[in-house]
Amino acid sequence: MYRPQEDSWLLEHAFGCAGPPPDAKVLDFCTGTGILAVAAARAGAKSVTALDIAPRAVLTARLNAWSRRLPIRVLRGGLGVARRLAPFDVIVSNPPYVPAPSGAHDPRWDAGPDGRSVVDPLCREIPELLRPGGFALVVHSEFTGVDTTLDMLRAGGVKATVVARERIPFGPVMRSRADYLQHRRTDSAADASVVAIESKAGTETEEVVVIRADRPEHTR
Ligand SMILES: C[S@@+](CC[C@H](N)C(=O)[O-])C[C@H]1O[C@@H](n2cnc3c(N)ncnc32)[C@H](O)[C@@H]1O
């Protein structure tokens, strides 16, 4: 189980600052314990759906909703389920985003060689999952590629900006990946985003950012 930590709390804070509309239909994608779904229900959302692929997370989020008497629908699933339940007014997501060497695949945080195996499909889907006028908040590390996320979202026709950032010390997972991040740089020295990884890997800190995507009222 992914215990809420700095990225969870930064996203929760950004969600609170965003002032979610009281009657919103909210999706918490990659809910874990349900921390964001709970925040949405407490903020007065009309409906809250929480999705996670891990059965244990689903069980935990259900228990957390039940023990707080909050009407949260917790389902097992990924983007396919989200697509069937769309559109949403608000989407919040703390997906797995840690770059992972082959053989490392803990679904709580590992996300392929560049950390984008869940973030990329999510960025592609967000414009369609949102109702016009809706917004999404997605948190990930600078090591996942903030500009790539912004570019992908903008290519889908939504407005995308960084709305929160926090520099935090490496936790145990990132510390165990420092060598891997440096090797990625050596292997793909032509890739500017990977060069940035090397210069930051030595610092043993990472910046965690929350990206907001707004689907305009009148488009497409
Ligand atoms: C970094 S944790 C975030 C948990 C919680 N939202 C938080 O902020 O503390 C990522 C969660 O995403 C789930 N997950 C991983 N891949 C997923 C996918 N493709 N679709 C839905 N959930 C996924 C994992 O099981 C894990 O609970």
mmCIF file of C-alpha atoms and ligand atoms in Angstrom:
data_model
loop_
_atom_site.group_PDB
_atom_site.id
_atom_site.type_symbol
_atom_site.label_atom_id
_atom_site.label_comp_id
_atom_site.label_asym_id
_atom_site.label_seq_id
_atom_site.Cartn_x
_atom_site.Cartn_y
_atom_site.Cartn_z
ATOM 1 C CA MET A 1 0.000 0.000 0.000
ATOM 2 C CA TYR A 2 1.276 3.448 -0.923
ATOM 3 C CA ARG A 3 1.155 5.478 2.256
ATOM 4 C CA PRO A 4 0.333 9.145 1.608
ATOM 5 C CA GLN A 5 3.490 11.215 1.543
ATOM 6 C CA GLU A 6 4.869 14.509 0.222
ATOM 7 C CA ASP A 7 3.439 14.120 -3.288
ATOM 8 C CA SER A 8 0.031 13.104 -1.916
ATOM 9 C CA TRP A 9 -0.009 16.093 0.430
ATOM 10 C CA LEU A 10 1.166 18.535 -2.254
ATOM 11 C CA LEU A 11 -1.649 17.359 -4.522
ATOM 12 C CA GLU A 12 -4.149 17.558 -1.671
ATOM 13 C CA HIS A 13 -2.987 21.116 -0.967
ATOM 14 C CA ALA A 14 -3.244 22.123 -4.645
ATOM 15 C CA PHE A 15 -6.706 20.599 -4.790
ATOM 16 C CA GLY A 16 -7.769 22.647 -1.754
ATOM 17 C CA CYS A 17 -6.325 25.822 -3.315
ATOM 18 C CA ALA A 18 -8.110 25.149 -6.602
ATOM 19 C CA GLY A 19 -11.441 25.467 -4.810
ATOM 20 C CA PRO A 20 -13.277 22.566 -6.435
ATOM 21 C CA PRO A 21 -16.847 23.462 -7.435
ATOM 22 C CA PRO A 22 -19.231 22.168 -4.731
ATOM 23 C CA ASP A 23 -21.354 20.132 -7.144
ATOM 24 C CA ALA A 24 -18.466 18.668 -9.059
ATOM 25 C CA LYS A 25 -18.228 15.149 -10.387
ATOM 26 C CA VAL A 26 -14.697 14.161 -9.345
ATOM 27 C CA LEU A 27 -12.376 11.341 -10.375
ATOM 28 C CA ASP A 28 -9.420 10.336 -8.193
ATOM 29 C CA PHE A 29 -7.295 8.298 -10.591
ATOM 30 C CA CYS A 30 -4.716 6.030 -8.867
ATOM 31 C CA THR A 31 -6.390 6.562 -5.521
ATOM 32 C CA GLY A 32 -4.208 4.391 -3.225
ATOM 33 C CA THR A 33 -5.648 4.886 0.267
ATOM 34 C CA GLY A 34 -8.224 7.282 -1.162
ATOM 35 C CA ILE A 35 -6.656 10.403 0.326
ATOM 36 C CA LEU A 36 -7.686 12.643 -2.578
ATOM 37 C CA ALA A 37 -11.123 11.093 -2.906
ATOM 38 C CA VAL A 38 -11.713 11.806 0.778
ATOM 39 C CA ALA A 39 -10.595 15.420 0.274
ATOM 40 C CA ALA A 40 -12.992 15.751 -2.674
ATOM 41 C CA ALA A 41 -15.935 14.311 -0.772
ATOM 42 C CA ARG A 42 -15.200 16.568 2.188
ATOM 43 C CA ALA A 43 -15.013 19.568 -0.163
ATOM 44 C CA GLY A 44 -18.619 18.932 -1.138
ATOM 45 C CA ALA A 45 -18.266 17.173 -4.477
ATOM 46 C CA LYS A 46 -21.568 15.839 -5.775
ATOM 47 C CA SER A 47 -20.016 12.534 -6.763
ATOM 48 C CA VAL A 48 -16.570 11.072 -6.196
ATOM 49 C CA THR A 49 -15.170 8.059 -8.023
ATOM 50 C CA ALA A 50 -11.847 6.563 -6.979
ATOM 51 C CA LEU A 51 -9.982 4.158 -9.254
ATOM 52 C CA ASP A 52 -6.984 1.932 -8.631
ATOM 53 C CA ILE A 53 -5.717 -1.232 -10.288
ATOM 54 C CA ALA A 54 -4.532 -2.765 -7.006
ATOM 55 C CA PRO A 55 -7.144 -4.791 -5.094
ATOM 56 C CA ARG A 56 -5.519 -3.875 -1.793
ATOM 57 C CA ALA A 57 -5.759 -0.170 -2.583
ATOM 58 C CA VAL A 58 -9.423 -0.571 -3.537
ATOM 59 C CA LEU A 59 -10.147 -2.303 -0.247
ATOM 60 C CA THR A 60 -8.260 0.311 1.769
ATOM 61 C CA ALA A 61 -9.923 3.250 -0.010
ATOM 62 C CA ARG A 62 -13.344 1.649 0.546
ATOM 63 C CA LEU A 63 -12.603 1.208 4.232
ATOM 64 C CA ASN A 64 -11.390 4.792 4.537
ATOM 65 C CA ALA A 65 -14.529 6.098 2.825
ATOM 66 C CA TRP A 66 -16.807 3.867 4.895
ATOM 67 C CA SER A 67 -15.177 4.726 8.238
ATOM 68 C CA ARG A 68 -15.624 8.435 7.459
ATOM 69 C CA ARG A 69 -19.170 7.909 6.186
ATOM 70 C CA LEU A 70 -18.294 9.503 2.879
ATOM 71 C CA PRO A 71 -20.149 8.531 -0.314
ATOM 72 C CA ILE A 72 -17.170 7.578 -2.465
ATOM 73 C CA ARG A 73 -17.456 4.993 -5.236
ATOM 74 C CA VAL A 74 -14.221 2.996 -5.252
ATOM 75 C CA LEU A 75 -13.654 0.776 -8.286
ATOM 76 C CA ARG A 76 -10.854 -1.420 -9.452
ATOM 77 C CA GLY A 77 -9.573 -0.327 -12.827
ATOM 78 C CA GLY A 78 -7.597 2.056 -14.962
ATOM 79 C CA LEU A 79 -8.253 4.428 -17.810
ATOM 80 C CA GLY A 80 -10.718 2.077 -19.525
ATOM 81 C CA VAL A 81 -13.066 2.376 -16.554
ATOM 82 C CA ALA A 82 -12.483 6.142 -16.337
ATOM 83 C CA ARG A 83 -13.450 6.489 -20.005
ATOM 84 C CA ARG A 84 -16.738 4.667 -19.407
ATOM 85 C CA LEU A 85 -17.639 6.963 -16.487
ATOM 86 C CA ALA A 86 -16.524 10.262 -18.091
ATOM 87 C CA PRO A 87 -16.923 13.187 -18.352
ATOM 88 C CA PHE A 88 -15.704 14.619 -15.048
ATOM 89 C CA ASP A 89 -15.578 18.186 -13.761
ATOM 90 C CA VAL A 90 -12.386 17.524 -11.811
ATOM 91 C CA ILE A 91 -9.703 14.836 -12.069
ATOM 92 C CA VAL A 92 -6.970 14.445 -9.466
ATOM 93 C CA SER A 93 -4.157 11.967 -9.894
ATOM 94 C CA ASN A 94 -0.953 10.904 -8.212
ATOM 95 C CA PRO A 95 0.077 8.172 -10.652
ATOM 96 C CA PRO A 96 3.187 5.988 -10.435
ATOM 97 C CA TYR A 97 5.983 8.075 -11.981
ATOM 98 C CA VAL A 98 9.396 6.820 -10.860
ATOM 99 C CA PRO A 99 11.769 5.863 -13.716
ATOM 100 C CA ALA A 100 12.440 2.153 -13.283
ATOM 101 C CA PRO A 101 15.168 -0.139 -14.581
ATOM 102 C CA SER A 102 13.999 -3.351 -16.225
ATOM 103 C CA GLY A 103 12.933 -5.814 -13.574
ATOM 104 C CA ALA A 104 11.571 -3.138 -11.236
ATOM 105 C CA HIS A 105 7.820 -3.010 -11.488
ATOM 106 C CA ASP A 106 6.211 -2.123 -8.206
ATOM 107 C CA PRO A 107 2.901 -0.645 -9.423
ATOM 108 C CA ARG A 108 2.786 1.752 -6.496
ATOM 109 C CA TRP A 109 5.534 3.901 -8.029
ATOM 110 C CA ASP A 110 7.445 2.214 -10.862
ATOM 111 C CA ALA A 111 6.502 3.543 -14.279
ATOM 112 C CA GLY A 112 8.793 2.192 -16.976
ATOM 113 C CA PRO A 113 12.244 3.359 -18.058
ATOM 114 C CA ASP A 114 11.297 7.040 -18.276
ATOM 115 C CA GLY A 115 8.672 7.115 -15.515
ATOM 116 C CA ARG A 116 5.897 7.864 -17.982
ATOM 117 C CA SER A 117 4.108 4.539 -18.540
ATOM 118 C CA VAL A 118 0.988 5.749 -16.707
ATOM 119 C CA VAL A 119 1.470 9.525 -17.082
ATOM 120 C CA ASP A 120 1.566 9.464 -20.906
ATOM 121 C CA PRO A 121 -1.737 7.616 -21.429
ATOM 122 C CA LEU A 122 -3.321 9.780 -18.728
ATOM 123 C CA CYS A 123 -2.168 12.983 -20.477
ATOM 124 C CA ARG A 124 -3.593 11.703 -23.758
ATOM 125 C CA GLU A 125 -6.961 10.925 -22.130
ATOM 126 C CA ILE A 126 -7.406 13.989 -19.913
ATOM 127 C CA PRO A 127 -8.900 16.262 -22.627
ATOM 128 C CA GLU A 128 -11.595 13.669 -23.341
ATOM 129 C CA LEU A 129 -12.200 12.708 -19.716
ATOM 130 C CA LEU A 130 -12.897 16.330 -18.738
ATOM 131 C CA ARG A 131 -16.124 18.165 -19.288
ATOM 132 C CA PRO A 132 -15.692 21.583 -20.996
ATOM 133 C CA GLY A 133 -14.705 23.985 -18.202
ATOM 134 C CA GLY A 134 -13.330 21.141 -16.091
ATOM 135 C CA PHE A 135 -9.803 20.784 -14.774
ATOM 136 C CA ALA A 136 -7.280 18.118 -13.820
ATOM 137 C CA LEU A 137 -4.457 18.166 -11.266
ATOM 138 C CA VAL A 138 -1.626 15.675 -11.776
ATOM 139 C CA VAL A 139 1.432 15.369 -9.537
ATOM 140 C CA HIS A 140 4.804 13.936 -10.529
ATOM 141 C CA SER A 141 8.549 14.412 -10.141
ATOM 142 C CA GLU A 142 10.827 16.593 -12.227
ATOM 143 C CA PHE A 143 12.529 13.300 -13.168
ATOM 144 C CA THR A 144 9.383 12.283 -15.025
ATOM 145 C CA GLY A 145 9.623 15.267 -17.383
ATOM 146 C CA VAL A 146 7.474 18.269 -16.558
ATOM 147 C CA ASP A 147 7.811 19.862 -19.998
ATOM 148 C CA THR A 148 6.792 16.615 -21.688
ATOM 149 C CA THR A 149 3.592 16.549 -19.629
ATOM 150 C CA LEU A 150 2.842 20.213 -20.358
ATOM 151 C CA ASP A 151 3.458 19.694 -24.095
ATOM 152 C CA MET A 152 1.295 16.574 -24.263
ATOM 153 C CA LEU A 153 -1.605 18.240 -22.476
ATOM 154 C CA ARG A 154 -1.400 21.367 -24.638
ATOM 155 C CA ALA A 155 -1.300 19.203 -27.761
ATOM 156 C CA GLY A 156 -4.649 17.799 -26.601
ATOM 157 C CA GLY A 157 -6.183 21.276 -26.535
ATOM 158 C CA VAL A 158 -6.125 21.998 -22.808
ATOM 159 C CA LYS A 159 -4.392 24.843 -20.988
ATOM 160 C CA ALA A 160 -1.589 23.418 -18.833
ATOM 161 C CA THR A 161 0.500 25.085 -16.111
ATOM 162 C CA VAL A 162 2.505 24.169 -13.027
ATOM 163 C CA VAL A 163 0.490 25.299 -9.987
ATOM 164 C CA ALA A 164 2.543 23.868 -7.106
ATOM 165 C CA ARG A 165 6.073 22.649 -6.576
ATOM 166 C CA GLU A 166 8.116 21.413 -3.653
ATOM 167 C CA ARG A 167 11.732 20.239 -3.417
ATOM 168 C CA ILE A 168 12.006 17.177 -1.217
ATOM 169 C CA PRO A 169 14.842 14.856 -0.204
ATOM 170 C CA PHE A 170 15.101 11.532 -2.044
ATOM 171 C CA GLY A 171 13.114 8.831 -0.321
ATOM 172 C CA PRO A 172 14.365 5.223 -0.258
ATOM 173 C CA VAL A 173 13.056 4.435 -3.759
ATOM 174 C CA MET A 174 14.673 7.424 -5.477
ATOM 175 C CA ARG A 175 17.910 6.857 -3.546
ATOM 176 C CA SER A 176 17.997 3.309 -4.853
ATOM 177 C CA ARG A 177 17.518 4.705 -8.396
ATOM 178 C CA ALA A 178 20.262 7.351 -8.390
ATOM 179 C CA ASP A 179 22.687 5.089 -10.292
ATOM 180 C CA TYR A 180 20.009 4.117 -12.782
ATOM 181 C CA LEU A 181 19.179 7.745 -13.489
ATOM 182 C CA GLN A 182 22.837 8.465 -14.142
ATOM 183 C CA HIS A 183 23.122 5.460 -16.474
ATOM 184 C CA ARG A 184 20.120 6.602 -18.439
ATOM 185 C CA ARG A 185 21.964 9.823 -19.015
ATOM 186 C CA THR A 186 25.069 7.989 -20.265
ATOM 187 C CA ASP A 187 23.000 5.795 -22.570
ATOM 188 C CA SER A 188 21.023 8.645 -24.094
ATOM 189 C CA ALA A 189 23.278 11.652 -23.865
ATOM 190 C CA ALA A 190 21.506 13.265 -26.817
ATOM 191 C CA ASP A 191 18.264 13.520 -24.897
ATOM 192 C CA ALA A 192 18.155 16.951 -23.217
ATOM 193 C CA SER A 193 15.581 15.894 -20.631
ATOM 194 C CA VAL A 194 17.852 13.055 -19.535
ATOM 195 C CA VAL A 195 20.857 15.377 -19.206
ATOM 196 C CA ALA A 196 18.794 17.332 -16.685
ATOM 197 C CA ILE A 197 18.346 14.116 -14.739
ATOM 198 C CA GLU A 198 22.080 13.657 -14.257
ATOM 199 C CA SER A 199 22.711 17.130 -12.905
ATOM 200 C CA LYS A 200 19.868 16.718 -10.430
ATOM 201 C CA ALA A 201 20.572 13.112 -9.481
ATOM 202 C CA GLY A 202 23.716 14.127 -7.601
ATOM 203 C CA THR A 203 21.761 16.469 -5.364
ATOM 204 C CA GLU A 204 19.689 13.686 -3.805
ATOM 205 C CA THR A 205 16.625 15.869 -3.909
ATOM 206 C CA GLU A 206 13.788 16.061 -6.389
ATOM 207 C CA GLU A 207 11.228 18.657 -7.197
ATOM 208 C CA VAL A 208 7.679 17.381 -7.105
ATOM 209 C CA VAL A 209 5.230 19.430 -9.161
ATOM 210 C CA VAL A 210 1.484 19.642 -9.568
ATOM 211 C CA ILE A 211 0.345 20.346 -13.112
ATOM 212 C CA ARG A 212 -3.096 21.784 -13.747
ATOM 213 C CA ALA A 213 -4.885 21.174 -17.039
ATOM 214 C CA ASP A 214 -7.971 23.239 -17.882
ATOM 215 C CA ARG A 215 -10.313 22.237 -20.646
ATOM 216 C CA PRO A 216 -11.735 25.459 -22.092
ATOM 217 C CA GLU A 217 -15.516 25.972 -22.015
ATOM 218 C CA HIS A 218 -15.799 26.439 -25.740
ATOM 219 C CA THR A 219 -13.511 24.377 -27.915
ATOM 220 C CA ARG A 220 -13.325 21.765 -30.569
HETATM 221 C C1 LIG B 1 1.857 6.934 -6.129
HETATM 222 S S1 LIG B 1 0.476 5.952 -5.612
HETATM 223 C C2 LIG B 1 -0.681 7.250 -5.195
HETATM 224 C C3 LIG B 1 -1.688 6.859 -4.146
HETATM 225 C C4 LIG B 1 -2.543 8.018 -3.611
HETATM 226 N N1 LIG B 1 -3.323 8.651 -4.660
HETATM 227 C C5 LIG B 1 -1.710 9.044 -2.912
HETATM 228 O O1 LIG B 1 -1.566 10.173 -3.437
HETATM 229 O O2 LIG B 1 -1.194 8.766 -1.814
HETATM 230 C C6 LIG B 1 -0.076 5.323 -7.171
HETATM 231 C C7 LIG B 1 -1.279 4.385 -7.123
HETATM 232 O O3 LIG B 1 -1.651 4.109 -8.487
HETATM 233 C C8 LIG B 1 -2.067 2.770 -8.624
HETATM 234 N N2 LIG B 1 -1.902 2.409 -10.050
HETATM 235 C C9 LIG B 1 -0.774 2.032 -10.695
HETATM 236 N N3 LIG B 1 -0.996 1.903 -12.012
HETATM 237 C C10 LIG B 1 -2.307 2.213 -12.224
HETATM 238 C C11 LIG B 1 -3.140 2.261 -13.374
HETATM 239 N N4 LIG B 1 -2.663 1.971 -14.599
HETATM 240 N N5 LIG B 1 -4.433 2.595 -13.231
HETATM 241 C C12 LIG B 1 -4.938 2.880 -11.989
HETATM 242 N N6 LIG B 1 -4.203 2.837 -10.852
HETATM 243 C C13 LIG B 1 -2.893 2.534 -10.967
HETATM 244 C C14 LIG B 1 -1.200 1.998 -7.646
HETATM 245 O O4 LIG B 1 -1.813 0.798 -7.259
HETATM 246 C C15 LIG B 1 -1.068 3.020 -6.496
HETATM 247 O O5 LIG B 1 -2.071 2.805 -5.518
#
